[in-house]
Coordinates of C-alpha atoms in Angstrom, one line a residue:
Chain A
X1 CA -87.3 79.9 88.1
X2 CA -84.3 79.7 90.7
X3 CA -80.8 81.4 90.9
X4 CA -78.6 78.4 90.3
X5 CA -74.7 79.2 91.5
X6 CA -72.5 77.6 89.1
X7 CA -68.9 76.9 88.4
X8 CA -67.9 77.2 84.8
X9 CA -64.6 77.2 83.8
X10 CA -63.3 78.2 87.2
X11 CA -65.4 80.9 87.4
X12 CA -68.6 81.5 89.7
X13 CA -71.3 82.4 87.7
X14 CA -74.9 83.2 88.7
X15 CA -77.9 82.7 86.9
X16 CA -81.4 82.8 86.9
X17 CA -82.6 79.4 85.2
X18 CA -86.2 77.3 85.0
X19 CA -86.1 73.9 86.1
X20 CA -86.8 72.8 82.6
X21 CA -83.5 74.5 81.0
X22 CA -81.1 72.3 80.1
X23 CA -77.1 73.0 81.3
X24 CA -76.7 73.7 77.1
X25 CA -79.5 76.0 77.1
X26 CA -78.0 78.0 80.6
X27 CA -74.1 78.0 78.7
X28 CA -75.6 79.1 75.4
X29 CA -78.4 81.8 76.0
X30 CA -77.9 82.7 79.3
X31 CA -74.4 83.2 79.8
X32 CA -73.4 83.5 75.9
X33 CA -70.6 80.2 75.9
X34 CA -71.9 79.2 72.3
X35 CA -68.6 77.1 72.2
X36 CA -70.5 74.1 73.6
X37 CA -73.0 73.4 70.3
X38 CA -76.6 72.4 70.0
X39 CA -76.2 69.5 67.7
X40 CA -79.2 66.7 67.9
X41 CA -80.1 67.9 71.5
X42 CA -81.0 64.5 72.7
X43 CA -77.9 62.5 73.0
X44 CA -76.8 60.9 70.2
X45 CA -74.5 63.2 68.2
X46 CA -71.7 64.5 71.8
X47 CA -71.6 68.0 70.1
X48 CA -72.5 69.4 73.3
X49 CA -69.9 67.7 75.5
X50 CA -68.6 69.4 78.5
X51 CA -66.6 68.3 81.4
X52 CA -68.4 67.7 84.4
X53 CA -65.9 67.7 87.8
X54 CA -63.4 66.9 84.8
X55 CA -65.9 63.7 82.7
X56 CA -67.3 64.2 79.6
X57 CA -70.7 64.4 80.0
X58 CA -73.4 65.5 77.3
X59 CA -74.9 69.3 78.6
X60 CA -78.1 68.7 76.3
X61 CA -79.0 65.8 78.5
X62 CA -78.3 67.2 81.9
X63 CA -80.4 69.7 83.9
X64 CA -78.9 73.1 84.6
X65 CA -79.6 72.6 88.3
X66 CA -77.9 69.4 88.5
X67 CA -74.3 70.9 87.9
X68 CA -74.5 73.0 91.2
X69 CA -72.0 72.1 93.4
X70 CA -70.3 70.4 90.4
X71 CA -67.4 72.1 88.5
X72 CA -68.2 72.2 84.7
X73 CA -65.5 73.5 82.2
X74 CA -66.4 74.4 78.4
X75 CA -64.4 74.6 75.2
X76 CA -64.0 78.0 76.6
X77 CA -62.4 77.1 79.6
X78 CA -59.9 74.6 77.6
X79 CA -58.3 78.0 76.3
X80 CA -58.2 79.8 79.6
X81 CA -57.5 84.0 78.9
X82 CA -54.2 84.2 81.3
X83 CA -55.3 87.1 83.4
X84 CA -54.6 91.1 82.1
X85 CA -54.5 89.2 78.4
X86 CA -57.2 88.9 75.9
X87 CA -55.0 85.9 73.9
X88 CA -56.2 82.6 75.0
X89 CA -53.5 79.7 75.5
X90 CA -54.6 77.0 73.8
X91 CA -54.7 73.4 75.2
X92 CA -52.0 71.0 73.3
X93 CA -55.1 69.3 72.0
X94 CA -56.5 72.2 70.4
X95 CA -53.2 73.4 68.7
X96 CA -52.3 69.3 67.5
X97 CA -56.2 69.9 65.9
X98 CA -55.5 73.2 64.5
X99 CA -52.0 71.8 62.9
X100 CA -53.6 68.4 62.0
X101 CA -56.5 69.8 60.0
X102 CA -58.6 67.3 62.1
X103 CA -62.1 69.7 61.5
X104 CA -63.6 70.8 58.4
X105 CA -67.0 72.6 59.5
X106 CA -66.0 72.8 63.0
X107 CA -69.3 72.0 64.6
X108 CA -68.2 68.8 66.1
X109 CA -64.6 70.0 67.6
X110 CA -65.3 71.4 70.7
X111 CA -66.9 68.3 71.8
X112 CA -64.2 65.8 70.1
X113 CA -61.7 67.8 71.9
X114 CA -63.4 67.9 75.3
X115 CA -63.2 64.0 75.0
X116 CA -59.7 64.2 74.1
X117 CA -58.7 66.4 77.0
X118 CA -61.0 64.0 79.1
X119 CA -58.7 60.8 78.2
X120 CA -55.3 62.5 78.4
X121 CA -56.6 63.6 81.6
X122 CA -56.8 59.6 82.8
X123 CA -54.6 58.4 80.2
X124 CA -51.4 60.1 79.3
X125 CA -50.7 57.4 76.6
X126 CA -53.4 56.4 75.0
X127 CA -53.4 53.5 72.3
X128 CA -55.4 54.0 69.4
X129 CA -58.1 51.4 70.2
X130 CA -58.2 53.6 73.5
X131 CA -58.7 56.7 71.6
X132 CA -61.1 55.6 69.2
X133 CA -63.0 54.5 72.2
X134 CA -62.8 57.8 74.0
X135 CA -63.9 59.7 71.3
X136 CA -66.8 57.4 70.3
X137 CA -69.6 59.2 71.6
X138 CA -68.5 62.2 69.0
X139 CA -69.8 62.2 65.8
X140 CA -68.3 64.2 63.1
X141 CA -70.1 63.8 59.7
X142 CA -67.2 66.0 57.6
X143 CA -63.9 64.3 58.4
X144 CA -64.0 60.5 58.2
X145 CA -61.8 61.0 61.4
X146 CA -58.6 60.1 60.2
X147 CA -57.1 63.2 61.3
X148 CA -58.8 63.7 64.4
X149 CA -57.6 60.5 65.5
X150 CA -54.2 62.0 64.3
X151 CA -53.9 64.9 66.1
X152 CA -54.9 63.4 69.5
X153 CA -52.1 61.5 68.6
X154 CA -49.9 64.2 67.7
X155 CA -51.1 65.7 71.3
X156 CA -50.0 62.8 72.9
X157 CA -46.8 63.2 71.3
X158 CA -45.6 66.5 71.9
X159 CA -47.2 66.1 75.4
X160 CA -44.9 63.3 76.0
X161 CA -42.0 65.1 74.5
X162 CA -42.8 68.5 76.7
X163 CA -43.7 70.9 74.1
X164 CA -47.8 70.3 73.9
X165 CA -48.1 74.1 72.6
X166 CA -44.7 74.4 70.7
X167 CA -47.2 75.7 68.0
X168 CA -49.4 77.8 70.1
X169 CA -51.6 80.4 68.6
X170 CA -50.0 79.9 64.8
X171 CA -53.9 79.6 63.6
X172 CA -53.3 81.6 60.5
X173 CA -50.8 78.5 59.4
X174 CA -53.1 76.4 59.5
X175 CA -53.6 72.7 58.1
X176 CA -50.0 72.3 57.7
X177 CA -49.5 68.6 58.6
X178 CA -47.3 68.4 61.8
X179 CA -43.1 67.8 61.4
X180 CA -42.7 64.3 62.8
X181 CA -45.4 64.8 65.7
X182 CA -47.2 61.9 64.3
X183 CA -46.0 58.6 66.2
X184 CA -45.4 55.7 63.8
Chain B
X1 CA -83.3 72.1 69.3
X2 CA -85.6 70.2 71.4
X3 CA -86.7 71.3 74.6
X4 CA -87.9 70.0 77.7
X5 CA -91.6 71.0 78.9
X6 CA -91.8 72.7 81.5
X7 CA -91.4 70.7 85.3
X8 CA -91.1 71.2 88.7
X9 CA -87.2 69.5 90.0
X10 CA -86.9 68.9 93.3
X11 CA -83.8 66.7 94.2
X12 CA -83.9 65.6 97.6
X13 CA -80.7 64.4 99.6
X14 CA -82.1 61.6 101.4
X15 CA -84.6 58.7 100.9
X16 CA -86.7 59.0 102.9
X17 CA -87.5 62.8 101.1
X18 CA -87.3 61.1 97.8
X19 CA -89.8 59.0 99.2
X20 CA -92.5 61.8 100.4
X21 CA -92.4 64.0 97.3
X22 CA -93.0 60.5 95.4
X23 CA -96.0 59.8 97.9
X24 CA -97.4 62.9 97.5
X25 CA -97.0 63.5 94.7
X26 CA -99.9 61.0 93.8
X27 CA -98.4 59.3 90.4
X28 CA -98.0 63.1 89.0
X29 CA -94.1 62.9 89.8
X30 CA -91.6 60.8 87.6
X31 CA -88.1 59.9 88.7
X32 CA -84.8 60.9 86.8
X33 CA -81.5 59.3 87.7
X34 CA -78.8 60.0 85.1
X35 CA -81.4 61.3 82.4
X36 CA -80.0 60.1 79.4
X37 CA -83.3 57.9 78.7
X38 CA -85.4 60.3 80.5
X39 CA -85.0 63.9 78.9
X40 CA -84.5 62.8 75.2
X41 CA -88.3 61.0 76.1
X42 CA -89.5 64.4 77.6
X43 CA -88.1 66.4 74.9
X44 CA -90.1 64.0 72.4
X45 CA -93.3 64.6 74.5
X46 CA -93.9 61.1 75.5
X47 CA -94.0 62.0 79.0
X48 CA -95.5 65.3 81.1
X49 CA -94.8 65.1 84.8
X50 CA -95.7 67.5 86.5
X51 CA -92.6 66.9 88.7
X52 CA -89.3 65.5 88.7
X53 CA -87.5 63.8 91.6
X54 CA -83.9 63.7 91.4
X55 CA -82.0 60.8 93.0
X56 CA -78.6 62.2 92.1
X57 CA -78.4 63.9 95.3
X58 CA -79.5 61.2 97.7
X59 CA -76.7 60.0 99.9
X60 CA -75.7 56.3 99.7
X61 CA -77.1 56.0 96.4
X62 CA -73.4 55.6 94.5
X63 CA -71.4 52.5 95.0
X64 CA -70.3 49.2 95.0
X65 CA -70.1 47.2 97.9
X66 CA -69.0 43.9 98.4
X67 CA -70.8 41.7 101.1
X68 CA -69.4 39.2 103.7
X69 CA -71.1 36.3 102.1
X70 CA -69.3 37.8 98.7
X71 CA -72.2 39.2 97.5
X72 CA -71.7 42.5 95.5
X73 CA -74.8 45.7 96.2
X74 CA -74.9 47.9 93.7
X75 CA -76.6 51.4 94.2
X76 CA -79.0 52.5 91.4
X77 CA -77.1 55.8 91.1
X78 CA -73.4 54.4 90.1
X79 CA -72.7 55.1 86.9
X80 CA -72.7 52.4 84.0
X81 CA -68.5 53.8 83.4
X82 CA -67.8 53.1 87.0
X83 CA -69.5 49.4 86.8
X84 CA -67.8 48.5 83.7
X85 CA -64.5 50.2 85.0
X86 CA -65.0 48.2 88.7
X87 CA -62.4 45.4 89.1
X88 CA -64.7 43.8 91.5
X89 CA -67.5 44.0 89.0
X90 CA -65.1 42.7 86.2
X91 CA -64.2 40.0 88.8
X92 CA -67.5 38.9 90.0
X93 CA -69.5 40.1 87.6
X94 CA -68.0 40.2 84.2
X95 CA -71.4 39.8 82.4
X96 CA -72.1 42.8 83.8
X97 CA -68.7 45.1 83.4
X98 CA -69.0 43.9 80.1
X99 CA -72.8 45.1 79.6
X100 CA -72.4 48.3 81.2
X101 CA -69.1 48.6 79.4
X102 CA -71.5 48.7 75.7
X103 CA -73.9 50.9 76.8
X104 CA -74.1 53.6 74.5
X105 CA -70.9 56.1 74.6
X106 CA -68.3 57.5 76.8
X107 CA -70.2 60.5 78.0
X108 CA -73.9 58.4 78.4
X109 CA -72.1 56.2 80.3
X110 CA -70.2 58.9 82.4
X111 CA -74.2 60.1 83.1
X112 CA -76.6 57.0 82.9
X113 CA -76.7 54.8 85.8
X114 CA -77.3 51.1 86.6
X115 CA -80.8 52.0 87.8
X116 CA -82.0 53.9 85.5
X117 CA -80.5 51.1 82.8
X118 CA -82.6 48.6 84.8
X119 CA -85.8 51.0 84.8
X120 CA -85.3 51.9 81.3
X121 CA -88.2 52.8 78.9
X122 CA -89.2 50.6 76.4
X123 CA -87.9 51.4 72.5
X124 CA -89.5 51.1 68.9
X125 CA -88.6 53.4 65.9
X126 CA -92.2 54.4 66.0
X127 CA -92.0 55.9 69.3
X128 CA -89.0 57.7 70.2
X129 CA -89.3 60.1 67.9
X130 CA -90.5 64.0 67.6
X131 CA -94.1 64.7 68.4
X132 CA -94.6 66.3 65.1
X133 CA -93.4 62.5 63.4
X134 CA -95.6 60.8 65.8
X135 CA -98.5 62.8 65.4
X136 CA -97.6 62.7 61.3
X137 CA -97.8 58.9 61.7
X138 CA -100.9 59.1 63.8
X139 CA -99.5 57.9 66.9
X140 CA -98.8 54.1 68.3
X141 CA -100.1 52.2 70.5
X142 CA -97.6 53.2 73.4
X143 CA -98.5 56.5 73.2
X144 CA -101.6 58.7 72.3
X145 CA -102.6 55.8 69.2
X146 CA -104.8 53.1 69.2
X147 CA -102.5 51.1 66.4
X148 CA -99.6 49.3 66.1
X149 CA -97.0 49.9 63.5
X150 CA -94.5 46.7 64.5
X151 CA -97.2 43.9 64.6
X152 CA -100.0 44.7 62.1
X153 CA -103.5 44.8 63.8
X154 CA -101.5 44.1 67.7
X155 CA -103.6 45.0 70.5
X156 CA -100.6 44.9 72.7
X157 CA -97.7 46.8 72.7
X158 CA -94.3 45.0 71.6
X159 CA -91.8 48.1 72.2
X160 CA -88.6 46.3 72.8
X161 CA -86.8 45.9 75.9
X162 CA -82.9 48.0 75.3
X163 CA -81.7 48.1 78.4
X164 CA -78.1 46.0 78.2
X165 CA -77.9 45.3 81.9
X166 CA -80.8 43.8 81.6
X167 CA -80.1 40.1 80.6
X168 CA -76.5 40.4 82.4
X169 CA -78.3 40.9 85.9
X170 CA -80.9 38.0 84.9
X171 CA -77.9 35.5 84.1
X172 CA -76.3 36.6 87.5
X173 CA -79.7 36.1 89.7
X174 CA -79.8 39.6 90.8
X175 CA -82.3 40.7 93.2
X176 CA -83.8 44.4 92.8
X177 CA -85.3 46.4 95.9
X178 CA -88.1 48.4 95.8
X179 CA -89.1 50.9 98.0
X180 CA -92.1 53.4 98.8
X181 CA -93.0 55.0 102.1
X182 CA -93.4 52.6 104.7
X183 CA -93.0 49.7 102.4
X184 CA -89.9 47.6 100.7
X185 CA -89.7 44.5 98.7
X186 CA -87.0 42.5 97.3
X187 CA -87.9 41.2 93.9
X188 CA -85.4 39.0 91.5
X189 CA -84.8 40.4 88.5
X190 CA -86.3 37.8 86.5
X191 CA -89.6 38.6 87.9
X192 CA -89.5 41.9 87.1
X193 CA -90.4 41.6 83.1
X194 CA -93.8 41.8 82.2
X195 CA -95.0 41.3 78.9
X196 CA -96.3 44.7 78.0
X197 CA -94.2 47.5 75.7
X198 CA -96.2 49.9 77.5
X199 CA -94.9 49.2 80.7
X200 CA -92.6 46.2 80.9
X201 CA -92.3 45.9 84.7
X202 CA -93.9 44.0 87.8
X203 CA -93.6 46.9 89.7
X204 CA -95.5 50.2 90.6
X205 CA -94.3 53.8 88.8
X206 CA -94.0 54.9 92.3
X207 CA -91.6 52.5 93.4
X208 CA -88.1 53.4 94.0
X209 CA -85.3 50.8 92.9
X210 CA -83.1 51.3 95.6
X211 CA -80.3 48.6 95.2
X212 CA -79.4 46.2 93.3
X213 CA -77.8 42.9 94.6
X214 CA -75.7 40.4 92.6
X215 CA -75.3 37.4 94.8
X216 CA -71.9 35.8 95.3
X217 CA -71.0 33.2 92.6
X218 CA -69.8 30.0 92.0
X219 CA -65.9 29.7 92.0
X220 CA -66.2 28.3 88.5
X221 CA -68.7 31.3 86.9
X222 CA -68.1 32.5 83.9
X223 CA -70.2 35.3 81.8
X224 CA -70.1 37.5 79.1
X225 CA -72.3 40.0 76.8
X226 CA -72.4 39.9 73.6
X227 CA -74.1 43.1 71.9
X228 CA -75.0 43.9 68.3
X229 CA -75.3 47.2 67.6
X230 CA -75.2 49.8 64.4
X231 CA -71.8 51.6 65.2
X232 CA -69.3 51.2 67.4
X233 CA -70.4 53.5 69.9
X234 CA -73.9 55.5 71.1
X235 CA -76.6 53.0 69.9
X236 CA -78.9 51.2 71.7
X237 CA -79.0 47.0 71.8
X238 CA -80.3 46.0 67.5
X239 CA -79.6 42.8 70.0
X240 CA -77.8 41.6 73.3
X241 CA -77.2 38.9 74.9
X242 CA -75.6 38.0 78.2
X243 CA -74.3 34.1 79.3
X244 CA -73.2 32.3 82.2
X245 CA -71.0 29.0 82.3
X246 CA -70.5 27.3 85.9
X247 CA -68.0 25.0 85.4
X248 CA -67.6 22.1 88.0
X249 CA -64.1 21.0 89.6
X250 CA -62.8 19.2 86.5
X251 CA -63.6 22.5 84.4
X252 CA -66.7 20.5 83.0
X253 CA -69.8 22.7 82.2
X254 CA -72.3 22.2 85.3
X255 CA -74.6 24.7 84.1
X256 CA -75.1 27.3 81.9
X257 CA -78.1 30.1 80.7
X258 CA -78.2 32.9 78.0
X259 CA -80.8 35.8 78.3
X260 CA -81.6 38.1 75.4
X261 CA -82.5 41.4 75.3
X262 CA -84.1 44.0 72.1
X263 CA -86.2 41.4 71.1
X264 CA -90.0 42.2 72.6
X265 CA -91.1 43.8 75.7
X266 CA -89.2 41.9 78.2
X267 CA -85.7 40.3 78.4
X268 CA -85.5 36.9 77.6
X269 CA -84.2 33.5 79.0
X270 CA -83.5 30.8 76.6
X271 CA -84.9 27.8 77.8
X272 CA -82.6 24.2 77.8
X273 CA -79.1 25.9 77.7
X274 CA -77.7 24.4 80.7
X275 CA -79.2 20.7 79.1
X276 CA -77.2 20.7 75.9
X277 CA -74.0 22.2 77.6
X278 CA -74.2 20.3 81.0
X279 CA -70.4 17.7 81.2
X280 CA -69.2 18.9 78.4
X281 CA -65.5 20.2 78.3
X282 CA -64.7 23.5 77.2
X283 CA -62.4 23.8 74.4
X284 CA -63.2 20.4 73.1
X285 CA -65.4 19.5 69.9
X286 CA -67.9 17.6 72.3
X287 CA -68.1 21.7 74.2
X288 CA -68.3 23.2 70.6
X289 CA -70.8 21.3 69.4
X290 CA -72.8 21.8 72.9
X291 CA -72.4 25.4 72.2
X292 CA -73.6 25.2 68.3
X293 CA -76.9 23.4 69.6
X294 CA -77.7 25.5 72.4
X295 CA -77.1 28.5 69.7
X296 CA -79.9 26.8 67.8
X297 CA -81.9 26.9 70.9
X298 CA -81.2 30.4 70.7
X299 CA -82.8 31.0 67.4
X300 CA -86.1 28.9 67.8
X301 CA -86.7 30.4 71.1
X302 CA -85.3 34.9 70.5
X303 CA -87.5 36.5 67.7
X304 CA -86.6 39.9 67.3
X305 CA -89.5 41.7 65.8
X306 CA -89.2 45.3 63.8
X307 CA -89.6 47.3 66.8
X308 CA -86.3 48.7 67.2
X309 CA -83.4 49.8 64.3
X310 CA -82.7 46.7 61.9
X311 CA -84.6 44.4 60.7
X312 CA -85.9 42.0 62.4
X313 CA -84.7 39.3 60.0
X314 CA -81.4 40.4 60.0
X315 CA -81.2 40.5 63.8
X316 CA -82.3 37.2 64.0
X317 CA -80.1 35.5 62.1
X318 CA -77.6 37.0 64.4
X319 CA -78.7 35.4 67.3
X320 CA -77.2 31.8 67.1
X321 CA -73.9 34.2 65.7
X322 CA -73.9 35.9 69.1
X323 CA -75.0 33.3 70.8
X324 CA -72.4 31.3 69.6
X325 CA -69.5 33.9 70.5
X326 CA -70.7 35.0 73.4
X327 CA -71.0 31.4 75.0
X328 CA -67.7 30.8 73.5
X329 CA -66.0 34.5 75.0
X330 CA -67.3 33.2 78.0
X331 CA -65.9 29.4 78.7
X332 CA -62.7 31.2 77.8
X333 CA -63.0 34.3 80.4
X334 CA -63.2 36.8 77.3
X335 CA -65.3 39.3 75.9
X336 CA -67.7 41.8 75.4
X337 CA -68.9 40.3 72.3
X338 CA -69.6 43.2 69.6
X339 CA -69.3 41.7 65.6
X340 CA -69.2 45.0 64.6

């Protein structure tokens, strides 16, 4: 066992970890971010996906010591807590997925939109080929992923038109379809 | 959940470490670069090292660097996204971009690196699986079994080749370094494949690949990869296969070669491409027809057997298909080819 100093989400964290664990098993059960899932553990399925130094990588697959020195940001981190607040501000791609209805179980969406963030991070106008790319390495077995493909589009959209959270923090609406957000 | 047994990491930051812990290590030491073939194998139980030595930290070992004879090295730590997303790879290399560019998804790309592509395992559906499957199936030749499940009664192990770079490097003449303490070789990479699933390479498990050099081409190279897959996205090769065109002055075909990979143990040349393609004219009938025989080539010479996902007669009637396309994607400076 070593003490591995890690950056999540901004943060330095500290933790006591075998060489064995997996940077999944350190997020999950050592410092409780259960945002990042435990889907097929060995690669196929991206529920686990994480940004690594701001790439999607896949956290089941890469060894808790390897992301020292790296900076690694979780679903968590996408809706930083602004300090003195406890009310997260969601990313534009989490509110266009909230108001698109693009999960039905959930398991899959922190991954999906940790590849999302990913490509508008590079890409600030995606094309749908480009997004159906970026998001291949998700798989959701619930939606048929019409409207996740949706509301990264819708992101891209109210991104592009400066109000990404215009909807912020509505979660109790819902599944309402968005008001025009979806480009033609 | 899976989990890794237990290991001993040590991830040294230059080669020459890398190279001790290997040496004395004494073959009880296994090498990870990106992992993504690696830890899904450990968490299966087909391998128990009792140490792992991590290249990721080993300076020099991420790049691409272009030669002065034109020549591209390539270090066994850059990561497949970076070689398909390299304009001088693209350039060069397109075979390649295009290869690395269908490996498996976003984020195995973003991890999984051209070395560890090249050095990758072996597949069959009767091996990469739990150790509670394997051990329901009574194990496989590969590992811990004395029988094969892909070629009844087989005393030798056909796990198929996967690795996509594979056949793209081969078409390109690549060269692959080895290293170990006090010693280095330069091997091409068509000498590399040997014919056994347990072990498909001409080289020790304590050798370090530590470049990887794609000599310069011919003004009128062209290449592509063609890959047949079961989605869009993650899955390993159900087939690929990588071409080369040189075309001479007058745009004429000079010569020409298609490698295969997913088949058997090793990747594959096709033997008499260049002969049916040699003077003819791309875009012409007289080209298309070249192209139709040397597909047929393709499919007398590339059995896929039922080692890997589909089956094998479906994946071989797709050869001449991808042949076909792929030769075709490249005369015309296109590509990746994926049907799917």
């Amino acid at each position: 066992m070593r003490v591995l100093q890690l950056e999540i989400n901004g943060d330095a964290r500290e933790v006591a970890a075998h060489d064995h664990w997996t940077l999944l098993e350190v997020l999950r059960y050592s410092l409780g971010l259960v945002g990042s899932k435990q889907g097929c553990d060995k690669g196929d399925c991206g529920s686990c996906t994480v940004l690594f130094d701001g790439k999607p990588v896949l956290s089941c697959l890469t060894l808790a010591a390897s992301a020292v020195g790296h900076q690694v940001t979780t679903i968590e981190g996408l809706a930083p807590k602004p300090t003195g607040t406890l009310q997260p501000v969601l990313d534009p791609v989490q509110v266009a997925f909230n108001d698109c209805g693009a999960l039905q179980c959930g398991f899959c969406q922190p991954g999906m939109m940790l590849s999302a963030r990913a490509l508008l991070n590079t890409n600030a106008e995606p094309s749908r080929e480009e997004i159906h790319q970026a998001l291949s390495g998700n798989l959701c077995r619930c939606t048929g992923y019409t409207q996740i493909v949706q509301a990264v589009e819708t992101a891209v959209a109210r991104i592009a038109q400066g109000d990404g959270a215009s909807a912020s923090n509505d979660g109790a609406a819902g599944h309402s379809p968005p008001d025009g957000g979806v480009p033609a | 959940m899976l989990r890794l047994p237990s290991f001993q990491l040590e991830e040294p930051k230059s080669l020459y470490a890398a190279l001790v812990l290997l040496a004395e290590a004494k073959g009880e030491a296994m090498v990870i670069a990106g992992g993504t073939d690696l830890l899904p194998n450990l968490k299966h139980g087909l391998f128990a090292p009792k140490l792992l030595v991590s290249l990721a930290r080993i300076e020099g070992f991420v790049g691409i660097e272009e030669e002065p004879d034109g020549a591209l090295l390539v270090g066994p730590m850059t990561p497949l996204a970076r070689v398909a997303e390299s304009e001088l790879v693209q350039a060069k290399a397109p075979a390649l971009a295009q290869a690395a560019s269908l490996v498996a998804g976003p984020q195995l790309r973003t991890q999984g690196t051209l070395g560890g592509n090249v050095m990758l395992d072996t597949r069959c559906q009767w091996y990469n699986q739990t150790h509670f499957w394997r051990q329901s199936l009574g194990y496989c030749l590969k590992k811990d079994g004395t029988a094969c499940h892909v070629v009844q009664g087989g005393k030798k192990c056909v796990a198929a080749a996967s690795n996509d770079t594979a056949p793209a490097l081969m078409t390109l003449g690549a060269t692959l370094r080895f290293e170990r303490l006090n010693e280095k070789r330069e091997l091409p990479i068509k000498s590399l494949w040997s014919p056994d699933g347990i072990w498909n390479k001409r080289c020790d498990k304590d050798e370090l690949l530590t470049a990887i050099r794609i000599p310069a081409q011919d003004p009128g190279h062209r290449g592509a990869y063609g890959k047949l897959r079961t989605r869009e996205s993650i899955d390993f090769p159900l087939l690929g296969l990588a071409a080369r065109l040189t075309l001479d002055h007058e745009g004429r075909v000079q010569d020409a070669e298609i490698s295969g990979v997913a088949l058997a143990a090793r990747p594959s040349p096709v033997r008499g491409v260049a002969d049916v393609l040699r003077g003819t004219l791309p875009g012409t009938a007289e080209f298309d027809e070249a192209v139709e025989a040397a597909a047929q080539l393709a499919y007398k010479q590339l059995r896929p057997l039922d080692n890997v996902p589909g089956s094998a007669w479906y994946r071989r009637e797709m050869v001449p298909v991808l042949a076909r396309r792929t030769l075709q994607a490249a005369a015309k400076g296109e590509g990746p080819v994926h049907p799917l």
